[in-house]
Tab-separated table of C-alpha atoms in Angstrom:
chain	number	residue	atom	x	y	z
A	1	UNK	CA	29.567	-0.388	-56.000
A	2	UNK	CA	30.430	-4.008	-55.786
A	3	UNK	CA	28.739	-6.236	-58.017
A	4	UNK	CA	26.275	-9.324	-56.252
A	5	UNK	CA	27.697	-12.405	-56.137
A	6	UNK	CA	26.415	-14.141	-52.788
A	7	UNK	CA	23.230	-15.312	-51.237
A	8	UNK	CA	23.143	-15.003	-47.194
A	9	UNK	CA	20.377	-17.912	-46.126
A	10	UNK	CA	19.443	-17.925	-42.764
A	11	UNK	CA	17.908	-21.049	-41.407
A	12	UNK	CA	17.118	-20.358	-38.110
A	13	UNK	CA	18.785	-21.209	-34.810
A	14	UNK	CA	21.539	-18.275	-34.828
A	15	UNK	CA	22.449	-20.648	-38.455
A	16	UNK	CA	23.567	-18.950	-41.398
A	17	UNK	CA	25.516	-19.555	-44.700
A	18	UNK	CA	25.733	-18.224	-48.225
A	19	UNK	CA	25.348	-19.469	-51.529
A	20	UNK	CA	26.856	-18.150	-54.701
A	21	UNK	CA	23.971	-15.951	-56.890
A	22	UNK	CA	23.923	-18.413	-59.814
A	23	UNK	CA	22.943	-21.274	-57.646
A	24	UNK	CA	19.691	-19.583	-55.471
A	25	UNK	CA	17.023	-20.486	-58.318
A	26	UNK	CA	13.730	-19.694	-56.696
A	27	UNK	CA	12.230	-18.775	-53.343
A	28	UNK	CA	9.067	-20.651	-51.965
A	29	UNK	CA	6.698	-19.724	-50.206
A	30	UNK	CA	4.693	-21.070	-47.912
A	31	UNK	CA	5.489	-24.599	-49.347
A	32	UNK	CA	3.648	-27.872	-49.361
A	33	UNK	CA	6.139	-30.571	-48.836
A	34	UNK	CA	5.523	-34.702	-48.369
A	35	UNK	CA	7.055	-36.696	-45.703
A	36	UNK	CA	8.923	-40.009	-47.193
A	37	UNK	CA	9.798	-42.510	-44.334
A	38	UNK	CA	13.020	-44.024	-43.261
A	39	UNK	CA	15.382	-40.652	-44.239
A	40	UNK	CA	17.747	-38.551	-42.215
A	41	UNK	CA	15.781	-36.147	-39.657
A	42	UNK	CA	17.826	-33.556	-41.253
A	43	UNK	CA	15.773	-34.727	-44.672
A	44	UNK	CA	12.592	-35.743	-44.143
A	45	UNK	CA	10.960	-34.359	-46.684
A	46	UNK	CA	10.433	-34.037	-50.408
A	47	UNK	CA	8.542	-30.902	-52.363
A	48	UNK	CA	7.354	-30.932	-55.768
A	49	UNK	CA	8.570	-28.369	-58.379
A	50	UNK	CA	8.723	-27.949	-61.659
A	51	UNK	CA	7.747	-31.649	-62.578
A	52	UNK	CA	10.773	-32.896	-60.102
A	53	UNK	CA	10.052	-33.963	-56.346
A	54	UNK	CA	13.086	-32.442	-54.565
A	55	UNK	CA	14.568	-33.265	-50.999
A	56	UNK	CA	14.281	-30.539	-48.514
A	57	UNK	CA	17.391	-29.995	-46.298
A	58	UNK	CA	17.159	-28.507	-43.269
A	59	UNK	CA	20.905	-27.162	-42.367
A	60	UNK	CA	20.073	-25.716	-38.584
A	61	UNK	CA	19.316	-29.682	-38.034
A	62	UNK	CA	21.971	-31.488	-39.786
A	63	UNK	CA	24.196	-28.721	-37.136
A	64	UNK	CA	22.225	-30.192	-34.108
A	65	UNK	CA	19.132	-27.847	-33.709
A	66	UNK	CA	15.965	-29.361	-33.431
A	67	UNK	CA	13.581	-29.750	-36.669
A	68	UNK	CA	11.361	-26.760	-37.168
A	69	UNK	CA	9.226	-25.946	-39.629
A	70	UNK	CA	9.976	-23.740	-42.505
A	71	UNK	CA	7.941	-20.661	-44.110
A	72	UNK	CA	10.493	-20.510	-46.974
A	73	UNK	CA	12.124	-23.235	-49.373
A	74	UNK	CA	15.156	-21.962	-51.537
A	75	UNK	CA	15.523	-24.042	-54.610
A	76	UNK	CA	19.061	-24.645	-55.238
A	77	UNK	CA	20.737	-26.022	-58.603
A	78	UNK	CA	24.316	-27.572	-58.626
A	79	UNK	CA	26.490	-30.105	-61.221
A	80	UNK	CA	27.723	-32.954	-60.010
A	81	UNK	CA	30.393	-32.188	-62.406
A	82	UNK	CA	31.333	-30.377	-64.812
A	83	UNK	CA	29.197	-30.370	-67.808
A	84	UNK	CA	26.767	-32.202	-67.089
A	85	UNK	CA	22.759	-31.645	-66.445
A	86	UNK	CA	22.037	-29.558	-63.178
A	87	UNK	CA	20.464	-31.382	-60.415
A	88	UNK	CA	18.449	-29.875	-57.853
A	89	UNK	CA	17.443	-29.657	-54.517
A	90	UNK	CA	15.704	-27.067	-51.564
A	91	UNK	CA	16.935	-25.453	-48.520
A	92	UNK	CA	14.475	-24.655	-45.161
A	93	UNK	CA	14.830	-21.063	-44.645
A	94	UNK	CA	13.500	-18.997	-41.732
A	95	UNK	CA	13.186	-15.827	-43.602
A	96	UNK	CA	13.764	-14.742	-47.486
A	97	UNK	CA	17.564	-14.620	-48.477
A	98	UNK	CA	19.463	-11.233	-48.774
A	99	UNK	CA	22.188	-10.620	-51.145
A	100	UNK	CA	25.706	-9.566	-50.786
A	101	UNK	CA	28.828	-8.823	-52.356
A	102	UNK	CA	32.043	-10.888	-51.026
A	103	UNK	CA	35.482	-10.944	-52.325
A	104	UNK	CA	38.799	-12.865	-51.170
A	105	UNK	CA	39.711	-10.386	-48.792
A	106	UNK	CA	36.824	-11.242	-46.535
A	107	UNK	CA	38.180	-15.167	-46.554
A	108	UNK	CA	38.116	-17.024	-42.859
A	109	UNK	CA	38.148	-20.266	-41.007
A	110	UNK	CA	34.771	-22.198	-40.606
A	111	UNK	CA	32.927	-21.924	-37.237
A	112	UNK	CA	34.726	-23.834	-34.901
A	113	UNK	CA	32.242	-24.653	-32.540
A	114	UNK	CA	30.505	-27.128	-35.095
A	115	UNK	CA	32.400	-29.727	-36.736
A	116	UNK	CA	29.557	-30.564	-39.267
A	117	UNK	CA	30.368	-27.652	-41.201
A	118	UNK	CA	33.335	-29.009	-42.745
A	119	UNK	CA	30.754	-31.473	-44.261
A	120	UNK	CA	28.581	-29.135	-45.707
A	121	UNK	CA	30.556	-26.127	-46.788
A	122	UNK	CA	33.449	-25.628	-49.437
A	123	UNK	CA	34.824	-22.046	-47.828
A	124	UNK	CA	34.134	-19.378	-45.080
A	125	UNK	CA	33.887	-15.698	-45.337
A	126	UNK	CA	33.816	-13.296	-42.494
A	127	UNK	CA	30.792	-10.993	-42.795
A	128	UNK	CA	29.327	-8.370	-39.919
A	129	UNK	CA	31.909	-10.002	-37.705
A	130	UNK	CA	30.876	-13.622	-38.276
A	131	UNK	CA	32.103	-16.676	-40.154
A	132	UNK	CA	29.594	-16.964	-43.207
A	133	UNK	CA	30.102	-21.199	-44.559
A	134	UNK	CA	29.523	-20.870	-48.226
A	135	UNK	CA	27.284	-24.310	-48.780
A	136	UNK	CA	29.189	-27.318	-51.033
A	137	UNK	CA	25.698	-28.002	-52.522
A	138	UNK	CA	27.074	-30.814	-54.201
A	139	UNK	CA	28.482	-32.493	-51.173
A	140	UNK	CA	25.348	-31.659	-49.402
A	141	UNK	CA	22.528	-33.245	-51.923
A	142	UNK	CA	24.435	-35.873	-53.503
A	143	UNK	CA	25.904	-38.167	-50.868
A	144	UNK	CA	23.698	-40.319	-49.234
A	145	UNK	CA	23.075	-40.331	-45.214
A	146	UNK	CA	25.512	-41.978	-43.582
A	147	UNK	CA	24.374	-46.151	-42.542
A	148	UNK	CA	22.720	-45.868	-39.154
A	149	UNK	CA	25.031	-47.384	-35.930
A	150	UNK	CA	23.615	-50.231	-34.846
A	151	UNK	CA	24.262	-53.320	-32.671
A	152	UNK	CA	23.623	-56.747	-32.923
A	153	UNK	CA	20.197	-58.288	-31.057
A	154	UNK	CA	19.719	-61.275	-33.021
A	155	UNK	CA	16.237	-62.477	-34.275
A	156	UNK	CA	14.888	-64.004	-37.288
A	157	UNK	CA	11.859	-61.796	-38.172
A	158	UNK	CA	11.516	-63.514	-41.946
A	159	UNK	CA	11.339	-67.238	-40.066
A	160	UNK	CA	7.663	-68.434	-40.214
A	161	UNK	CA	6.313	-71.240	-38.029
A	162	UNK	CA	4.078	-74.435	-39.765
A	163	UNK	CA	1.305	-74.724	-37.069
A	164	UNK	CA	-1.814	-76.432	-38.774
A	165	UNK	CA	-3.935	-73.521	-38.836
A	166	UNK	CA	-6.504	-72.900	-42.078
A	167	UNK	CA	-6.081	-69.290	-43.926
B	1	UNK	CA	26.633	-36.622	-70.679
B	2	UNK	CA	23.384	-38.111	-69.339
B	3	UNK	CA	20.392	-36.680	-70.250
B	4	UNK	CA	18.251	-35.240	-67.486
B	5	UNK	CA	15.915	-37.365	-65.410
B	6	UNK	CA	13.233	-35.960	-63.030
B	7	UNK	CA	11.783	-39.345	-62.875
B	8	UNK	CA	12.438	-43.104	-63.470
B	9	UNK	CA	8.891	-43.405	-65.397
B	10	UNK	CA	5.195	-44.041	-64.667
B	11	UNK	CA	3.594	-46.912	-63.785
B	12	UNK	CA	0.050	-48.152	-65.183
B	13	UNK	CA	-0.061	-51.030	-62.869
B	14	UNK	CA	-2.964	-51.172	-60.259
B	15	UNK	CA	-1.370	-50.409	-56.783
B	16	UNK	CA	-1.971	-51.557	-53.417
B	17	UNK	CA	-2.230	-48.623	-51.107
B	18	UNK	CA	-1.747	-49.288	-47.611
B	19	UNK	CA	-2.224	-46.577	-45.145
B	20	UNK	CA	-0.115	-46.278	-42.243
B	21	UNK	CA	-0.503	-43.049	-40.173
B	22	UNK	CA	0.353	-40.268	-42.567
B	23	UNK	CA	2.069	-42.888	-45.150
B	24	UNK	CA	0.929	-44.338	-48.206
B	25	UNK	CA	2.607	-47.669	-48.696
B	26	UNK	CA	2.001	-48.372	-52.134
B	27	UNK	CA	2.070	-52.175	-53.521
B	28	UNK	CA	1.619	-54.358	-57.293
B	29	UNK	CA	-1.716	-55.450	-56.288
B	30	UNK	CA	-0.654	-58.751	-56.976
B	31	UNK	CA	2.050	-58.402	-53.936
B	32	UNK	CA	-0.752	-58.618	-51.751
B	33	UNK	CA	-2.365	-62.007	-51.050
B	34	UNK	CA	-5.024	-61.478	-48.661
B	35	UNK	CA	-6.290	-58.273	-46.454
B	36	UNK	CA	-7.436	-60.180	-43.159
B	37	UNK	CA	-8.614	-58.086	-39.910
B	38	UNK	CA	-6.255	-57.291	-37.609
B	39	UNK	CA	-8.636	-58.995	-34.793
B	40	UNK	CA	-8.009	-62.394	-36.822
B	41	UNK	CA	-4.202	-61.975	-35.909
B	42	UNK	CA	-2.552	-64.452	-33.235
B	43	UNK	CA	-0.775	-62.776	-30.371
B	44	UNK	CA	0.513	-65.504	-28.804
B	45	UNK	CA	3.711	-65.971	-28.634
B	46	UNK	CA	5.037	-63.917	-31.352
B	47	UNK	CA	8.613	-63.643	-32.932
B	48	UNK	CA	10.671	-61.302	-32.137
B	49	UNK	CA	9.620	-57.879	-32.570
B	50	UNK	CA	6.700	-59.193	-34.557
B	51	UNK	CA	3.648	-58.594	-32.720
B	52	UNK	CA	1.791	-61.624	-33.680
B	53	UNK	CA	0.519	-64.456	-36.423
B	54	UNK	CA	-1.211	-64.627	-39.591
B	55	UNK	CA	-2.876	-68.002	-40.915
B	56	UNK	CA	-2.107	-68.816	-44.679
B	57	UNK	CA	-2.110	-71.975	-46.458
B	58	UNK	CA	-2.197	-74.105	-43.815
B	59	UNK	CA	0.760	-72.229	-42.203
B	60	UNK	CA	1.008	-69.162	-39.616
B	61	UNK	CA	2.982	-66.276	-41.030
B	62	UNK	CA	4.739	-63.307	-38.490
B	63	UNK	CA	2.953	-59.883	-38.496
B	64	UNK	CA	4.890	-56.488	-37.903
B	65	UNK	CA	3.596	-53.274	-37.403
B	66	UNK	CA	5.399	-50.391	-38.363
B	67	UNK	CA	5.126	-46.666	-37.686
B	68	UNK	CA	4.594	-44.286	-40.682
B	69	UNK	CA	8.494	-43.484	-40.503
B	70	UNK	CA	8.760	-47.450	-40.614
B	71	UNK	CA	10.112	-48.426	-37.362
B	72	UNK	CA	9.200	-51.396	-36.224
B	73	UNK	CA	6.752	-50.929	-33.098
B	74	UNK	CA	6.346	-53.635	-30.936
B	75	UNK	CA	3.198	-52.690	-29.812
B	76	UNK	CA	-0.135	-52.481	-32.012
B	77	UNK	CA	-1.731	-48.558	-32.155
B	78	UNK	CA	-5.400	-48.974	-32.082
B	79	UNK	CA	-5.694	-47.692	-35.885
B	80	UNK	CA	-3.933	-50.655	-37.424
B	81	UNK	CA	-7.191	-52.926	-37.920
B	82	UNK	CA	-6.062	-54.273	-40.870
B	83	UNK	CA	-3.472	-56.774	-41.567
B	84	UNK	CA	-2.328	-57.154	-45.396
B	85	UNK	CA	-0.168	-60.588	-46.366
B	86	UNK	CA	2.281	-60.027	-48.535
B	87	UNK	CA	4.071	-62.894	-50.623
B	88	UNK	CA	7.783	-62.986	-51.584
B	89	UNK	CA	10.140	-65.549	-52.701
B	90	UNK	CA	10.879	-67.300	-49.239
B	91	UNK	CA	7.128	-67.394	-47.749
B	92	UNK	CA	4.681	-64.416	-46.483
B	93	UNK	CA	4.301	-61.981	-43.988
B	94	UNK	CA	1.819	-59.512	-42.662
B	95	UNK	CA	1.981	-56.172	-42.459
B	96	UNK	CA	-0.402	-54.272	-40.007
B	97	UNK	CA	-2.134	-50.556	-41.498
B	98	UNK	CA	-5.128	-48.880	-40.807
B	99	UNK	CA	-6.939	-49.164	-44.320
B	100	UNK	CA	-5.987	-50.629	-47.661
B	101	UNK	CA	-7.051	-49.525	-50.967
B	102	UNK	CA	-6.567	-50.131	-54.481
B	103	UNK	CA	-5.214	-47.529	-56.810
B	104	UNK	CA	-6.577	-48.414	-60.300
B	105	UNK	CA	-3.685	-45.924	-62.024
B	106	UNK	CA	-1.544	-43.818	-60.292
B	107	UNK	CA	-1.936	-40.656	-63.044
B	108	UNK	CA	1.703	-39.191	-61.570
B	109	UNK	CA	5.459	-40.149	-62.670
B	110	UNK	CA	7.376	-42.360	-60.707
B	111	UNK	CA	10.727	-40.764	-58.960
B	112	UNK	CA	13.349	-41.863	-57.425
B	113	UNK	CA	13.996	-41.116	-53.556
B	114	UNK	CA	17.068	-38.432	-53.858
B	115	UNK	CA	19.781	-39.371	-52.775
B	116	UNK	CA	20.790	-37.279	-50.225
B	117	UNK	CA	17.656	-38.816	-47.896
B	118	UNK	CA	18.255	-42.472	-49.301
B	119	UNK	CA	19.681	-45.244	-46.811
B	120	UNK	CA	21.450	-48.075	-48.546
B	121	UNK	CA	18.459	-50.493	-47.312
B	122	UNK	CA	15.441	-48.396	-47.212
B	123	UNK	CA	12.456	-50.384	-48.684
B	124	UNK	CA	11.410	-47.282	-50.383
B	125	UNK	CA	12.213	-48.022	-54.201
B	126	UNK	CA	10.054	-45.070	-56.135
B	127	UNK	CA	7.830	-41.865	-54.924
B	128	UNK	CA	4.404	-41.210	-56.683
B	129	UNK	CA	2.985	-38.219	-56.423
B	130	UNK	CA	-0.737	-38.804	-56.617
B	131	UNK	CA	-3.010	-35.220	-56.346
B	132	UNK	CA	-2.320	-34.615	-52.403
B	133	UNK	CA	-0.136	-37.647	-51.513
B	134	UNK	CA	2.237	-38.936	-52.380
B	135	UNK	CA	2.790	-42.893	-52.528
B	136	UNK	CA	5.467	-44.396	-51.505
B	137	UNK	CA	6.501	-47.823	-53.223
B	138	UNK	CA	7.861	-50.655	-52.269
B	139	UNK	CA	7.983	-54.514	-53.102
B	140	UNK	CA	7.500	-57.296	-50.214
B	141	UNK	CA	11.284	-58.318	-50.891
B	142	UNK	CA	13.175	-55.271	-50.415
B	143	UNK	CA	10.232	-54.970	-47.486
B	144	UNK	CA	10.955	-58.208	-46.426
B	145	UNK	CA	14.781	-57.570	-46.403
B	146	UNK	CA	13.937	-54.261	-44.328
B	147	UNK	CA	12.399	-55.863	-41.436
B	148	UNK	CA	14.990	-58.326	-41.075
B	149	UNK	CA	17.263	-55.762	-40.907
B	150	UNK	CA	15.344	-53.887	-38.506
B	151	UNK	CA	14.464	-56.669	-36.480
B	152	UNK	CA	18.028	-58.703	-35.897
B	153	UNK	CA	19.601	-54.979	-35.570
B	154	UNK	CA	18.406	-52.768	-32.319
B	155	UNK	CA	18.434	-49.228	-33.924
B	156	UNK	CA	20.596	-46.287	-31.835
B	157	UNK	CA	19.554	-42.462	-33.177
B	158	UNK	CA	20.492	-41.981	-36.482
B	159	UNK	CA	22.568	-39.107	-35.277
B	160	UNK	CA	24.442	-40.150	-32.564
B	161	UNK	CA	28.105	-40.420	-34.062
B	162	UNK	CA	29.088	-44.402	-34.539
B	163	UNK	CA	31.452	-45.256	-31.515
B	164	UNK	CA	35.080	-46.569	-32.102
């Protein structure tokens, strides 16, 4: 029998991808999570574990679906680079993870249909007749948003005016 | 090979907590210079998406209100009855929230806001947890910097893909 050596994480929406074995830490559930303002809708929020406060990504929204909430946080570890201290970070998940065993032969393209992927994932695999992303957890937790688009209005909100008026 | 960091520190400081919705804005208490009503605010005439004027030291000051995800709203919700001044290096300004309090000493460790959730000019410099909330810090010039940044840009969804 084929040893282990893949997550499957399903996030909801028809949204799935896989994670090597090594880098699923813990499952939460039921978790209590705090929003921080001004972050991506696709990371709104932060959860506290193990003396860390950790951002909580939800994948089905960074790929266009609309935020839900989550009964399940997977805790995720991944190095920057090699050798150096893990860092850490949580995925929404719609139900508990299920393991699998992959190997090269199963290797495919990434889901066409959403360009994001090639953001977020490092390699495919085909599994039960689908393309399975495997996550790039580094990619995914350690880059920051990208800057907002914006256009010019023009005002001068830190100007203050010197009426006469007593405090 | 840098040693691992799940937070930047603590802070013993007193804070200034100012509630916004769901958000705890948290403040030095020495940031804030005077907690005023939001009734005593001018709303004449105000500067661009401000939504009105404080008086301080013989001057007026702009006011902003802000959501608890920090837009800028140019319209006051009935909650926000209290307006706190903040000072910074180029004047004051007033920031609108439904209740201020002050946090004698945070008992948590200060964090920094990950990076993956962490715009290049978010005002947001630390996150405290504190029992059930957390606090969110801040300082009125990086605040200050925010809402002029805010204000002289008009926002489209983060998500829509920058045109060409």
């Amino acid at each position: 029998m084929p040893a282990m050596n893949a997550w499957l994480l399903d996030f909801g929406n028809d949204c799935m991808a896989a994670v090597g074995t090594r880098e699923l830490l813990h499952l939460v559930d039921a978790p209590v999570t705090f929003a921080v303002p001004y972050t991506p809708v696709y990371c709104r929020r932060v959860v506290s574990w193990q003396e860390r406060l950790l951002p909580v990504m939800d994948i089905a929204t960074r790929l266009g679906a609309l935020p839900r909430s989550a009964p399940f946080l997977a805790v995720v570890g991944y190095q920057q680079q090699r050798g150096e201290h893990p860092q850490f970070g949580a995925l929404k998940l719609a139900c508990p993870p299920r393991q699998l065993a992959v190997d090269n032969s199963q290797a495919c393209a990434l889901p066409e249909q959403n360009g994001a992927w090639r953001e977020l994932a490092i390699s495919c695999f085909e599994h039960q007749g689908s393309p399975v992303p495997v996550l790039d957890l580094r990619r995914i937790f350690g880059n920051a948003p990208r800057a907002q688009c914006q256009i010019e209005t023009g005002a001068a909100p830190s100007a203050h005016d010197t009426a006469n008026e007593e405090s | 090979m840098s040693a691992p960091s799940p937070s930047t520190g603590s802070t013993g400081a007193s804070a200034a907590v100012l509630k916004i919705g769901g958000l705890d804005l948290a403040f030095r208490q020495s940031d804030i210079r005077a907690l005023e009503s939001a009734s005593d605010m001018d709303g004449n005439a105000p500067l661009e998406r401000s939504v009105g004027w404080i008086a301080y030291m013989r001057q007026r000051w702009p006011v902003y209100c802000l959501s608890e995800q920090l837009d800028v709203l140019d319209s006051v919700p009935p909650a926000r009855r209290t307006c706190a001044l903040l000072a910074f290096e180029a004047g004051y300004f007033g920031l609108l929230c439904d209740d201020a309090a002050i946090l004698r000493q945070a008992a948590g460790q200060l964090h920094e806001v990950p990076p993956a959730m962490k715009h290049a000019n978010t005002p947001i410099l630390g996150l405290l947890p504190d029992g059930e909330h957390l606090l969110c810090l801040s300082n009125p010039g990086r605040m200050a910097a925010y809402l002029e940044h805010r204000t002289r840009r008009q926002s489209l969804p983060e998500e829509l893909p920058c045109l060409p």
